[in-house]
CSV table of C-alpha atoms and ligand atoms in Angstrom, one decimal:
chain,number,residue,atom,x,y,z
A,10,MET,CA,76.2,-23.6,-32.9
A,11,PRO,CA,75.2,-24.2,-36.4
A,12,GLU,CA,76.8,-22.5,-39.5
A,13,LEU,CA,74.9,-20.4,-41.4
A,14,MET,CA,74.4,-21.6,-45.1
A,15,VAL,CA,72.9,-18.6,-47.5
A,16,ASN,CA,70.3,-19.4,-49.9
A,17,ILE,CA,70.6,-16.8,-52.5
A,18,ASP,CA,67.6,-17.9,-55.0
A,19,HIS,CA,65.8,-14.5,-54.4
A,20,VAL,CA,68.5,-12.3,-55.7
A,21,ALA,CA,68.0,-14.1,-59.1
A,22,THR,CA,64.1,-13.9,-58.3
A,23,ILE,CA,64.7,-10.0,-58.3
A,24,ARG,CA,66.6,-10.2,-61.3
A,25,GLU,CA,63.9,-12.3,-63.1
A,26,ALA,CA,61.1,-10.0,-62.2
A,27,ARG,CA,62.6,-7.8,-65.1
A,28,GLY,CA,64.2,-10.4,-67.0
A,29,THR,CA,67.5,-8.3,-66.9
A,30,TYR,CA,71.0,-9.4,-65.9
A,31,PHE,CA,71.1,-7.7,-62.2
A,32,PRO,CA,71.3,-8.2,-59.5
A,33,ASP,CA,73.7,-10.9,-60.0
A,34,PRO,CA,73.6,-14.2,-57.7
A,35,VAL,CA,77.0,-14.6,-58.2
A,36,TYR,CA,77.9,-11.3,-56.6
A,37,ALA,CA,75.7,-12.0,-53.7
A,38,ALA,CA,77.6,-15.5,-53.1
A,39,GLY,CA,81.1,-13.4,-52.7
A,40,ILE,CA,79.5,-11.0,-50.3
A,41,ALA,CA,78.0,-13.8,-48.3
A,42,GLU,CA,81.1,-15.3,-48.2
A,43,MET,CA,82.9,-12.1,-47.2
A,44,ALA,CA,80.4,-11.9,-44.5
A,45,GLY,CA,81.0,-15.1,-43.0
A,46,ALA,CA,78.6,-17.6,-44.4
A,47,SER,CA,80.0,-21.0,-44.5
A,48,GLY,CA,78.1,-21.7,-47.8
A,49,ILE,CA,76.2,-21.0,-50.6
A,50,ILE,CA,72.9,-22.5,-51.4
A,51,VAL,CA,71.1,-22.2,-54.8
A,52,HIS,CA,67.7,-24.5,-56.3
A,53,LEU,CA,68.0,-25.0,-60.0
A,54,ARG,CA,64.2,-25.5,-60.2
A,55,GLU,CA,62.9,-27.6,-63.3
A,56,ASP,CA,61.3,-24.2,-64.8
A,57,ARG,CA,64.6,-22.2,-63.9
A,58,ARG,CA,62.2,-19.8,-62.4
A,59,HIS,CA,65.1,-17.9,-60.5
A,60,ILE,CA,68.6,-19.7,-60.6
A,61,LYS,CA,69.8,-20.7,-64.4
A,62,ASP,CA,72.1,-23.1,-65.4
A,63,ARG,CA,74.6,-20.3,-66.2
A,64,ASP,CA,74.4,-19.3,-62.5
A,65,LEU,CA,75.2,-22.6,-61.2
A,66,LYS,CA,78.3,-23.0,-63.4
A,67,ILE,CA,80.0,-19.6,-62.4
A,68,LEU,CA,79.1,-20.1,-58.9
A,69,ARG,CA,80.8,-23.6,-59.1
A,70,GLU,CA,83.7,-21.6,-59.9
A,71,VAL,CA,83.5,-18.7,-57.6
A,72,VAL,CA,82.5,-20.4,-54.6
A,73,LYS,CA,85.0,-21.4,-52.3
A,74,THR,CA,83.1,-22.3,-48.8
A,75,LYS,CA,80.7,-24.9,-49.8
A,76,LEU,CA,78.2,-25.1,-52.9
A,77,ASN,CA,74.9,-27.0,-51.9
A,78,LEU,CA,72.7,-27.5,-54.9
A,79,GLU,CA,69.1,-28.0,-53.9
A,80,MET,CA,67.3,-30.3,-56.7
A,81,ALA,CA,64.7,-32.6,-57.4
A,82,ALA,CA,65.8,-36.1,-58.0
A,83,THR,CA,65.0,-36.0,-61.7
A,84,ASP,CA,67.3,-37.3,-64.4
A,85,GLU,CA,68.0,-34.4,-65.6
A,86,MET,CA,69.2,-32.7,-62.2
A,87,VAL,CA,71.6,-35.8,-61.6
A,88,ARG,CA,73.1,-35.1,-65.0
A,89,ILE,CA,73.6,-31.6,-64.2
A,90,ALA,CA,74.9,-32.2,-60.5
A,91,THR,CA,77.4,-35.0,-61.8
A,92,GLU,CA,78.8,-32.3,-64.5
A,93,VAL,CA,78.8,-29.2,-62.2
A,94,LEU,CA,80.1,-31.0,-59.1
A,95,PRO,CA,78.8,-28.9,-56.2
A,96,ASP,CA,80.2,-30.0,-52.9
A,97,MET,CA,76.8,-31.3,-51.7
A,98,ILE,CA,73.2,-31.6,-53.1
A,99,THR,CA,69.8,-31.5,-51.3
A,100,LEU,CA,67.3,-33.5,-52.5
A,101,VAL,CA,63.8,-31.7,-52.4
A,102,PRO,CA,60.5,-32.5,-53.8
A,103,GLU,CA,59.4,-29.9,-56.2
A,104,LYS,CA,55.8,-28.9,-57.7
A,105,ARG,CA,55.7,-26.5,-60.8
A,106,GLU,CA,52.8,-24.5,-59.2
A,107,GLU,CA,54.2,-24.2,-56.0
A,108,LEU,CA,55.4,-20.7,-54.5
A,109,THR,CA,58.5,-22.4,-52.6
A,110,THR,CA,59.2,-26.0,-51.5
A,111,GLU,CA,56.4,-27.2,-49.8
A,112,GLY,CA,57.0,-29.9,-47.3
A,113,GLY,CA,59.8,-32.5,-46.8
A,114,LEU,CA,60.8,-35.5,-49.3
A,115,ASP,CA,59.1,-38.7,-48.6
A,116,VAL,CA,62.2,-40.7,-48.6
A,117,PHE,CA,60.2,-43.6,-46.7
A,118,SER,CA,58.0,-44.3,-49.7
A,119,LEU,CA,60.5,-43.4,-52.7
A,120,LYS,CA,63.3,-45.6,-50.9
A,121,LYS,CA,64.1,-47.5,-54.1
A,122,ARG,CA,64.0,-44.5,-56.6
A,123,LEU,CA,66.1,-42.1,-54.3
A,124,LYS,CA,68.8,-44.8,-53.3
A,125,LYS,CA,69.7,-45.0,-57.2
A,126,VAL,CA,70.2,-41.0,-57.4
A,127,VAL,CA,71.8,-41.2,-54.2
A,128,GLU,CA,74.6,-43.6,-55.6
A,129,LYS,CA,74.8,-42.1,-59.0
A,130,VAL,CA,75.6,-38.5,-57.3
A,131,LYS,CA,77.7,-40.0,-54.4
A,132,VAL,CA,80.1,-41.9,-56.9
A,133,LYS,CA,81.4,-38.3,-58.1
A,134,GLY,CA,82.2,-37.5,-54.6
A,135,ILE,CA,79.2,-35.2,-53.9
A,136,LYS,CA,77.7,-35.3,-50.5
A,137,VAL,CA,73.9,-36.1,-50.2
A,138,SER,CA,71.5,-34.4,-48.1
A,139,MET,CA,67.7,-35.2,-47.7
A,140,PHE,CA,65.0,-32.4,-47.2
A,141,ILE,CA,62.7,-34.4,-44.6
A,142,ASP,CA,59.8,-33.7,-42.5
A,143,PRO,CA,60.9,-34.1,-38.8
A,144,HIS,CA,59.5,-37.6,-38.5
A,145,GLU,CA,61.6,-40.6,-37.2
A,146,LYS,CA,60.7,-42.9,-40.3
A,147,GLN,CA,62.0,-40.1,-42.7
A,148,VAL,CA,65.2,-39.9,-40.9
A,149,LYS,CA,65.9,-43.8,-40.7
A,150,ALA,CA,64.8,-44.1,-44.4
A,151,SER,CA,67.6,-41.5,-45.4
A,152,LYS,CA,70.1,-43.6,-43.6
A,153,ASP,CA,69.3,-46.7,-45.4
A,154,ILE,CA,69.5,-44.9,-48.6
A,155,GLY,CA,73.0,-43.8,-48.1
A,156,ALA,CA,72.5,-40.1,-47.3
A,157,ASP,CA,75.3,-38.3,-45.9
A,158,MET,CA,73.1,-35.6,-44.1
A,159,ILE,CA,69.2,-34.6,-43.7
A,160,GLU,CA,67.9,-31.2,-43.7
A,161,ILE,CA,65.1,-30.9,-41.2
A,162,HIS,CA,62.3,-29.1,-42.6
A,163,THR,CA,61.3,-26.2,-40.0
A,164,GLY,CA,58.5,-24.7,-42.1
A,165,THR,CA,55.7,-26.3,-40.1
A,166,TYR,CA,57.3,-24.9,-36.9
A,167,CYS,CA,57.7,-21.5,-38.5
A,168,ASP,CA,54.1,-21.3,-39.8
A,169,ALA,CA,52.2,-22.6,-36.7
A,170,LYS,CA,49.2,-20.6,-35.9
A,171,THR,CA,49.1,-21.4,-32.0
A,172,GLU,CA,52.0,-21.9,-29.4
A,173,ALA,CA,50.9,-25.4,-28.6
A,174,GLU,CA,51.3,-26.4,-32.4
A,175,ARG,CA,54.7,-24.6,-32.6
A,176,GLU,CA,55.9,-26.5,-29.3
A,177,GLU,CA,54.6,-29.7,-30.8
A,178,GLU,CA,56.7,-29.1,-34.2
A,179,PHE,CA,59.8,-28.0,-31.9
A,180,ARG,CA,59.7,-31.4,-30.3
A,181,LYS,CA,59.6,-33.1,-33.5
A,182,ILE,CA,62.4,-31.4,-35.1
A,183,GLU,CA,64.5,-31.7,-31.7
A,184,LYS,CA,63.7,-35.7,-31.7
A,185,ALA,CA,64.4,-36.1,-35.6
A,186,ALA,CA,67.8,-34.0,-35.0
A,187,LYS,CA,68.9,-36.6,-31.9
A,188,VAL,CA,67.8,-39.7,-34.3
A,189,GLY,CA,69.9,-38.2,-37.0
A,190,LYS,CA,72.9,-38.0,-35.1
A,191,GLU,CA,72.5,-41.2,-33.3
A,192,LEU,CA,72.7,-42.5,-36.7
A,193,GLY,CA,76.0,-40.8,-37.7
A,194,LEU,CA,73.9,-38.4,-40.2
A,195,GLY,CA,74.9,-34.7,-40.4
A,196,VAL,CA,72.0,-32.7,-39.6
A,197,ASN,CA,70.8,-29.6,-40.9
A,198,ALA,CA,67.5,-27.6,-40.8
A,199,GLY,CA,65.9,-24.7,-42.5
A,200,HIS,CA,62.7,-23.4,-44.3
A,201,GLY,CA,60.8,-20.4,-43.1
A,202,LEU,CA,63.6,-19.3,-40.6
A,203,HIS,CA,64.1,-15.7,-39.7
A,204,TYR,CA,65.4,-13.2,-37.2
A,205,HIS,CA,62.7,-13.9,-34.9
A,206,ASN,CA,62.3,-17.6,-34.8
A,207,VAL,CA,65.8,-18.6,-35.7
A,208,ARG,CA,67.4,-18.9,-32.2
A,209,ARG,CA,65.4,-21.6,-30.4
A,210,ILE,CA,66.4,-23.9,-33.5
A,211,ALA,CA,70.0,-22.9,-33.3
A,212,LEU,CA,70.0,-23.9,-30.1
A,213,ILE,CA,69.4,-27.4,-30.8
A,214,PRO,CA,72.8,-29.1,-30.2
A,215,GLU,CA,72.6,-31.8,-32.9
A,216,ILE,CA,72.0,-29.3,-35.8
A,217,ASP,CA,75.2,-28.6,-37.9
A,218,GLU,CA,73.9,-26.3,-40.5
A,219,LEU,CA,70.9,-23.9,-40.9
A,220,SER,CA,69.7,-23.2,-44.5
A,221,ILE,CA,68.3,-19.4,-44.6
A,222,GLY,CA,67.4,-17.6,-47.7
A,223,HIS,CA,64.2,-15.3,-48.1
A,224,SER,CA,64.5,-13.8,-44.6
A,225,ILE,CA,68.0,-12.7,-45.4
A,226,ILE,CA,67.5,-11.3,-48.8
A,227,ALA,CA,64.4,-9.4,-47.6
A,228,ARG,CA,66.4,-7.6,-44.8
A,229,ALA,CA,69.3,-7.1,-47.2
A,230,VAL,CA,66.7,-4.7,-49.3
A,231,PHE,CA,66.9,-2.4,-46.1
A,232,VAL,CA,70.4,-2.8,-44.6
A,233,GLY,CA,72.7,-4.6,-47.3
A,234,LEU,CA,73.5,-8.1,-47.9
A,235,ASP,CA,76.5,-8.0,-45.8
A,236,ARG,CA,75.1,-6.5,-42.6
A,237,ALA,CA,71.9,-8.8,-43.1
A,238,ILE,CA,74.1,-12.1,-42.9
A,239,ARG,CA,76.4,-10.7,-40.0
A,240,ASP,CA,73.2,-10.1,-37.9
A,241,MET,CA,72.0,-13.4,-38.7
A,242,ILE,CA,75.5,-14.8,-38.0
A,243,GLU,CA,75.4,-13.3,-34.4
A,244,LEU,CA,71.8,-14.7,-33.9
A,245,ILE,CA,72.9,-18.1,-34.5
A,246,LYS,CA,76.4,-18.1,-32.8
A,247,THR,CA,75.6,-16.3,-29.5
B,561,PXP,N1,66.0,-25.6,-47.2
B,561,PXP,C1,65.1,-25.9,-48.6
B,561,PXP,C2,65.2,-27.3,-48.9
B,561,PXP,C3,64.6,-25.1,-49.5
B,561,PXP,O1,63.8,-25.1,-50.5
B,561,PXP,C4,64.5,-23.5,-48.9
B,561,PXP,C5,63.9,-22.8,-49.8
B,561,PXP,O2,64.4,-22.4,-51.1
B,561,PXP,C6,65.4,-23.3,-47.8
B,561,PXP,C7,65.6,-24.2,-46.9
B,561,PXP,C8,65.3,-22.0,-47.3
B,561,PXP,O3,64.1,-21.4,-47.1
B,561,PXP,P1,63.6,-19.8,-46.8
B,561,PXP,O4,63.9,-19.1,-48.1
B,561,PXP,O5,62.3,-19.9,-46.1
B,561,PXP,O6,64.7,-19.3,-45.8
């Protein structure tokens, strides 16, 4: 059964809606760890629309489970990661105008450039994951450039409009997870997962970790963060 990594970006989104200092994502990290999360994820975006440099620095001191920094493969982010030293990073594509990360990173086409980023980060003892669409060539390319892990993008599966489409996407995710494990990669998955679609993905035996944010923070508005996290852990662990 996979571990739950909680993405707390949207605690900062609520804070930024008013440009104030609350709610503080640092508090969210503490509550998430006490509720049983195996790690904390934040995405420091180029435009700093939610998580700020200050959050990342304090989170590095506070988080005692595992801190996963989602980031674009830019010089600025590589500098920050190698200074702050999260336990792992996940390389994601990033477009300024997008609402959230849209699709996986095209590791296959960007092999040469991404390999250099992976080397610069790994030399500091940080593990590297690639957020990719569930395609065999992307899994293999991730292995080729020295990544430790992949995170399979589940967004298309979650957004599928028909059962046939959902089934096809599920098969792709299953296959990518198998290929990843066979190549010796850690296999994570995430994006768009919520309380009603997570179980089937959680049952894929090769998946080590699930990365879940929006649905947990959304439920927390009504039931509290502790309960929202415990509910999700119960779903993915039983
Ligand atoms: N994985 C990656 C790479 C992401 O960019 C995000 C969104 O920040 C997530 C997982 C979590 O997605 P969601 O907020 O839909 O659970």
